[in-house]
Amino acid sequence: MTGDALRRVGCAGLVGAAATAVVAVAQVAALQGQPGDDFTAYLPPGDGKALVTQQCTSCHDLQGVVRLRAVAAEWETLVLDMGARGAPIMLDDVDPLVKYLSTAFGPNAPPFTDANAATNADLTRLPGVTPQAAGRLIAARSAGPLTSVEQVRTALGLDASAFEKIKYYLYVKPVEPAGNQ
Amino acid sequence: MQELVRDLVQRNLSRRGFLSGMLAAGYSAAAARSALASVSPFVQDSPPGESLTRSMTGTGGELLAEQLIETGARYFFVSNASGMGPLCDALVTRPQIQLIQATHEGQVVAIADGYAKASGTIGFGMYSRVGLPHSSANMYNSMKDRTSVVLLSDHADTNSEGRDGHEDIDDWLEPVKQYTKWRWIAHQSERIPEWVRQACKVSTVMPGGPCYVRIPRDLMYRDNVTATIFKGEAFRIPMEVRPDVDAIEQAARVIWESSSPLLLVGPEVSQCHGRADVVRLAELLGIPAVQHRSYYADFPTSHPLHVGELGGGRLFPEKYDCLINFGARPGRAPSGTSYIHASIEPLAIGRNTPLSVGLLGDLGQIARDLVEAIKSLAPAGKLRAVAAQRLALATAYTTKMRESRVGMARRSSGSPVPWQRLVVELNDQLDRDAVIVEEVGTEAKVLNFFDFADDAKLKIGRTEGRSLGWGTGAAAGVQLALPNRQVVNLQGDGGFLFGQTDSLWTHSRYDLPIMTVIFNNQSYEEVRWNIMGRDGASGEAGRDYISYLGDPDVDFTKLAAAYNIDGAVVEHSDDLGPAIERGIKIMRNGRPFMLDVRTLNTGAGAKVTWYPKFSLAQTRERTA
């Protein structure tokens, strides 16, 4: 894993926190995760998705995973490291996991983008999002934070097919339950 | 012969004296022993207690030495202190005690702690009166682990103490109240042995812990002091406390009636020497076992029922309805789960979890009693059937999990070296019964790869207290306790630099053939994760404020060389095997070895080399 790779996504390696989570699940869940959000919704479809869901989330949420961009060799290093630390990864699962992760979250994958914080420039890094569409989304935020993926799609003005390509990379913070503010 | 018999019967002659007299009188050794056996029934028993004590007169230092000898102490771990003069004088005619010196008080306690953990007996240490603050970090570690350590210091003279004077403060004991099970300042020379005995007793009565006694220097130098010295057996207390019978029956029923029990093991299992008994309990019903944080491996790591660590990413068992805590720190049982907590420590039982049953007692004894109670609840055939079914499921999981873990570790290669590859290479080459003293991050790093069991490797460390700067000294104590076993000291570069590198001096001086292995990733890795892995500003900015260790790039073999210790730097996984082999050869020749392995940094901020640089030299206005 390179520092450059970590910095590219503007998130200093939440994977590290994921590794910590292997040994201190609850602690890191408290540190990293939004209430009720394990970030599995941000996994694009693919053959290894079920493995990631089952094996990675047995120790930690997936925020670090979905925000990281790395090449296959870097993902393999991480997967092997996690397995050594106690993640329930079987040897047969390593290659499918690495293939999925390096495809879904490789260097060329769209950056993980917070729909409520992104700038126009951030948003136009997502495939199919024009400066005009980004402007509409930013304008929509002026009425309050966007709370659902559907609100984001509507604001961007994308059809379902176009939105499907980017929806896994758009983060919408869940609404916290009343009394938990 | 008649006179000899008369003297023996009247207790004017010891049994040994009788045998010597018979031999001197021309009888054969066999005849002498036969005569002694015939006469023995008529020898009056000694009055209660008489043979357990003796009176002696000497200096306070001599009284201290005599009482220490009677405890069976072989080693006394010390650092330099003027106040130890009276003890040094006493040792001139008392070669029974071997002094082992450390360079400072913190490592004295670490050595004593390691010795106690490995030997199951008291680790004794002594250091300067002003060394107490320095010693307190490892004293805290010992307290957290309930280790039987007895520590002594000198103290200000009785005519000057309590004035906040030179090398003195008003209350020396207050700062270490939380780090000691018992503490005292002696004020009478003739009672020095009494306080030593009390410290020994309190430190060994479970739950154990460090005890600390200060003795004013003038009391140790005082001469012609008469005191009573107790033999060691006179203040040893058997600790096989039996649990409540009704509670055992209740617990047995809860366990038997649960559909998926899970055993949680902690350090008290090993402290009670109860590992084999707990394994028998697990095997009786095929109960999977998970390891809680512990400075021992409390369940054999290669046993098919050992399913991993608490909190790790276990997939087995998916659910459990009964958690049986055997000697772990207070655990948490999910809602709706029965919770049985067995402990030798009353205050720990049920501390933060509602109890189904609490069991107070020796953990080996509790396990044995539970086995018998469960056997009485069902026919043997039914017990075997339940156990076989659960064992088969657990075996399928643990076998595949272990093969995968080792397979993945072997697949990990390159430069810098993946840490897991280093561990499997060590496991390949070390003796089957090597002792692993570890202070490297989390226990999973060693539990997942080494075969720990009563007849295999022994794990000691890391401490529950986690105060770094323990392992290198502790390894010295472990090696002294177990002189015929390989001892390996596993250290991260950050932890090793926590004031313990100087214990290499002790390793070298006493020919302690310990291999120190540095997982040198140039970082305090887990701290970096916890800081830079958050959504915080330092992580976002790629700024590693306190965890980067690459500047200066420390070559630990050069550090070891200063202590006349050989070593090797390994930068690629392909070079691990030959380097470890060379180290083992040097250890077999009776010398320590340093293995500095440049390990791969992973996770948050792994490649960040930024740190808040500062050069005083560049700020100086006067350079000439």
PDB file of C-alpha atoms in Angstrom, chain B residues 6-100:
ATOM      1  CA  ARG B   6      19.609 -42.811  73.350  1.00  0.00           C
ATOM      2  CA  ASP B   7      20.739 -39.450  72.017  1.00  0.00           C
ATOM      3  CA  LEU B   8      18.549 -39.850  68.955  1.00  0.00           C
ATOM      4  CA  VAL B   9      15.454 -40.780  70.928  1.00  0.00           C
ATOM      5  CA  GLN B  10      16.019 -37.943  73.348  1.00  0.00           C
ATOM      6  CA  ARG B  11      16.538 -35.602  70.402  1.00  0.00           C
ATOM      7  CA  ASN B  12      20.066 -34.759  71.422  1.00  0.00           C
ATOM      8  CA  LEU B  13      21.158 -36.009  68.024  1.00  0.00           C
ATOM      9  CA  SER B  14      19.766 -35.467  64.559  1.00  0.00           C
ATOM     10  CA  ARG B  15      19.025 -38.320  62.156  1.00  0.00           C
ATOM     11  CA  ARG B  16      21.974 -37.279  60.043  1.00  0.00           C
ATOM     12  CA  GLY B  17      24.164 -37.184  63.159  1.00  0.00           C
ATOM     13  CA  PHE B  18      22.985 -40.662  64.057  1.00  0.00           C
ATOM     14  CA  LEU B  19      23.966 -42.017  60.633  1.00  0.00           C
ATOM     15  CA  SER B  20      27.346 -40.328  60.821  1.00  0.00           C
ATOM     16  CA  GLY B  21      27.933 -41.727  64.300  1.00  0.00           C
ATOM     17  CA  MET B  22      27.042 -45.226  63.180  1.00  0.00           C
ATOM     18  CA  LEU B  23      29.438 -45.026  60.249  1.00  0.00           C
ATOM     19  CA  ALA B  24      32.142 -43.663  62.519  1.00  0.00           C
ATOM     20  CA  ALA B  25      31.517 -46.596  64.834  1.00  0.00           C
ATOM     21  CA  GLY B  26      32.249 -48.989  61.977  1.00  0.00           C
ATOM     22  CA  TYR B  27      28.761 -49.942  60.901  1.00  0.00           C
ATOM     23  CA  SER B  28      27.950 -50.136  57.205  1.00  0.00           C
ATOM     24  CA  ALA B  29      25.706 -47.531  55.622  1.00  0.00           C
ATOM     25  CA  ALA B  30      22.982 -50.153  55.104  1.00  0.00           C
ATOM     26  CA  ALA B  31      23.184 -51.210  58.741  1.00  0.00           C
ATOM     27  CA  ALA B  32      23.055 -47.591  59.865  1.00  0.00           C
ATOM     28  CA  ARG B  33      19.953 -46.897  57.776  1.00  0.00           C
ATOM     29  CA  SER B  34      18.312 -50.084  59.019  1.00  0.00           C
ATOM     30  CA  ALA B  35      18.969 -49.113  62.640  1.00  0.00           C
ATOM     31  CA  LEU B  36      17.605 -45.634  62.011  1.00  0.00           C
ATOM     32  CA  ALA B  37      14.433 -47.083  60.511  1.00  0.00           C
ATOM     33  CA  SER B  38      13.964 -49.304  63.559  1.00  0.00           C
ATOM     34  CA  VAL B  39      14.460 -46.526  66.042  1.00  0.00           C
ATOM     35  CA  SER B  40      12.563 -43.782  64.189  1.00  0.00           C
ATOM     36  CA  PRO B  41       9.125 -44.667  65.618  1.00  0.00           C
ATOM     37  CA  PHE B  42      10.461 -43.914  69.071  1.00  0.00           C
ATOM     38  CA  VAL B  43      11.909 -40.547  68.159  1.00  0.00           C
ATOM     39  CA  GLN B  44       9.759 -37.857  69.661  1.00  0.00           C
ATOM     40  CA  ASP B  45       8.190 -35.476  67.216  1.00  0.00           C
ATOM     41  CA  SER B  46       9.450 -31.984  67.505  1.00  0.00           C
ATOM     42  CA  PRO B  47       7.100 -29.456  69.110  1.00  0.00           C
ATOM     43  CA  PRO B  48       4.878 -27.711  66.567  1.00  0.00           C
ATOM     44  CA  GLY B  49       6.762 -25.012  64.749  1.00  0.00           C
ATOM     45  CA  GLU B  50      10.095 -25.697  66.346  1.00  0.00           C
ATOM     46  CA  SER B  51      11.774 -27.076  63.262  1.00  0.00           C
ATOM     47  CA  LEU B  52      10.260 -24.382  61.058  1.00  0.00           C
ATOM     48  CA  THR B  53      12.136 -21.521  62.647  1.00  0.00           C
ATOM     49  CA  ARG B  54      15.573 -20.648  63.867  1.00  0.00           C
ATOM     50  CA  SER B  55      17.041 -17.739  65.702  1.00  0.00           C
ATOM     51  CA  MET B  56      19.995 -15.860  64.306  1.00  0.00           C
ATOM     52  CA  THR B  57      22.025 -12.821  65.191  1.00  0.00           C
ATOM     53  CA  GLY B  58      23.695 -10.572  62.665  1.00  0.00           C
ATOM     54  CA  THR B  59      23.343  -7.352  60.736  1.00  0.00           C
ATOM     55  CA  GLY B  60      20.051  -6.311  59.233  1.00  0.00           C
ATOM     56  CA  GLY B  61      21.536  -7.159  55.864  1.00  0.00           C
ATOM     57  CA  GLU B  62      22.421 -10.647  57.045  1.00  0.00           C
ATOM     58  CA  LEU B  63      18.926 -11.179  58.405  1.00  0.00           C
ATOM     59  CA  LEU B  64      17.546 -10.123  55.049  1.00  0.00           C
ATOM     60  CA  ALA B  65      19.867 -12.492  53.203  1.00  0.00           C
ATOM     61  CA  GLU B  66      19.090 -15.428  55.492  1.00  0.00           C
ATOM     62  CA  GLN B  67      15.347 -15.004  55.128  1.00  0.00           C
ATOM     63  CA  LEU B  68      15.673 -14.695  51.352  1.00  0.00           C
ATOM     64  CA  ILE B  69      17.704 -17.895  51.222  1.00  0.00           C
ATOM     65  CA  GLU B  70      15.044 -19.713  53.217  1.00  0.00           C
ATOM     66  CA  THR B  71      12.406 -18.757  50.655  1.00  0.00           C
ATOM     67  CA  GLY B  72      14.344 -20.775  48.113  1.00  0.00           C
ATOM     68  CA  ALA B  73      15.430 -17.700  46.196  1.00  0.00           C
ATOM     69  CA  ARG B  74      18.199 -18.600  43.799  1.00  0.00           C
ATOM     70  CA  TYR B  75      18.471 -15.340  41.894  1.00  0.00           C
ATOM     71  CA  PHE B  76      18.282 -11.822  43.155  1.00  0.00           C
ATOM     72  CA  PHE B  77      17.815  -9.194  40.453  1.00  0.00           C
ATOM     73  CA  VAL B  78      19.478  -5.920  41.258  1.00  0.00           C
ATOM     74  CA  SER B  79      20.656  -2.595  39.950  1.00  0.00           C
ATOM     75  CA  ASN B  80      23.394  -0.480  41.363  1.00  0.00           C
ATOM     76  CA  ALA B  81      22.575   1.190  44.688  1.00  0.00           C
ATOM     77  CA  SER B  82      24.680   2.366  47.614  1.00  0.00           C
ATOM     78  CA  GLY B  83      21.951   1.168  49.919  1.00  0.00           C
ATOM     79  CA  MET B  84      22.640  -2.424  48.961  1.00  0.00           C
ATOM     80  CA  GLY B  85      25.962  -2.359  50.837  1.00  0.00           C
ATOM     81  CA  PRO B  86      24.746  -4.393  53.827  1.00  0.00           C
ATOM     82  CA  LEU B  87      23.349  -7.063  51.521  1.00  0.00           C
ATOM     83  CA  CYS B  88      26.601  -7.183  49.535  1.00  0.00           C
ATOM     84  CA  ASP B  89      28.490  -7.649  52.802  1.00  0.00           C
ATOM     85  CA  ALA B  90      26.148 -10.478  53.787  1.00  0.00           C
ATOM     86  CA  LEU B  91      26.570 -12.280  50.489  1.00  0.00           C
ATOM     87  CA  VAL B  92      30.329 -12.662  50.973  1.00  0.00           C
ATOM     88  CA  THR B  93      29.650 -15.717  53.130  1.00  0.00           C
ATOM     89  CA  ARG B  94      26.352 -16.673  51.460  1.00  0.00           C
ATOM     90  CA  PRO B  95      26.993 -17.921  47.936  1.00  0.00           C
ATOM     91  CA  GLN B  96      23.537 -19.485  47.702  1.00  0.00           C
ATOM     92  CA  ILE B  97      22.159 -16.338  46.105  1.00  0.00           C
ATOM     93  CA  GLN B  98      23.295 -15.393  42.627  1.00  0.00           C
ATOM     94  CA  LEU B  99      22.986 -11.712  41.852  1.00  0.00           C
ATOM     95  CA  ILE B 100      21.859 -10.804  38.337  1.00  0.00           C
TER      96      ILE B 100
END
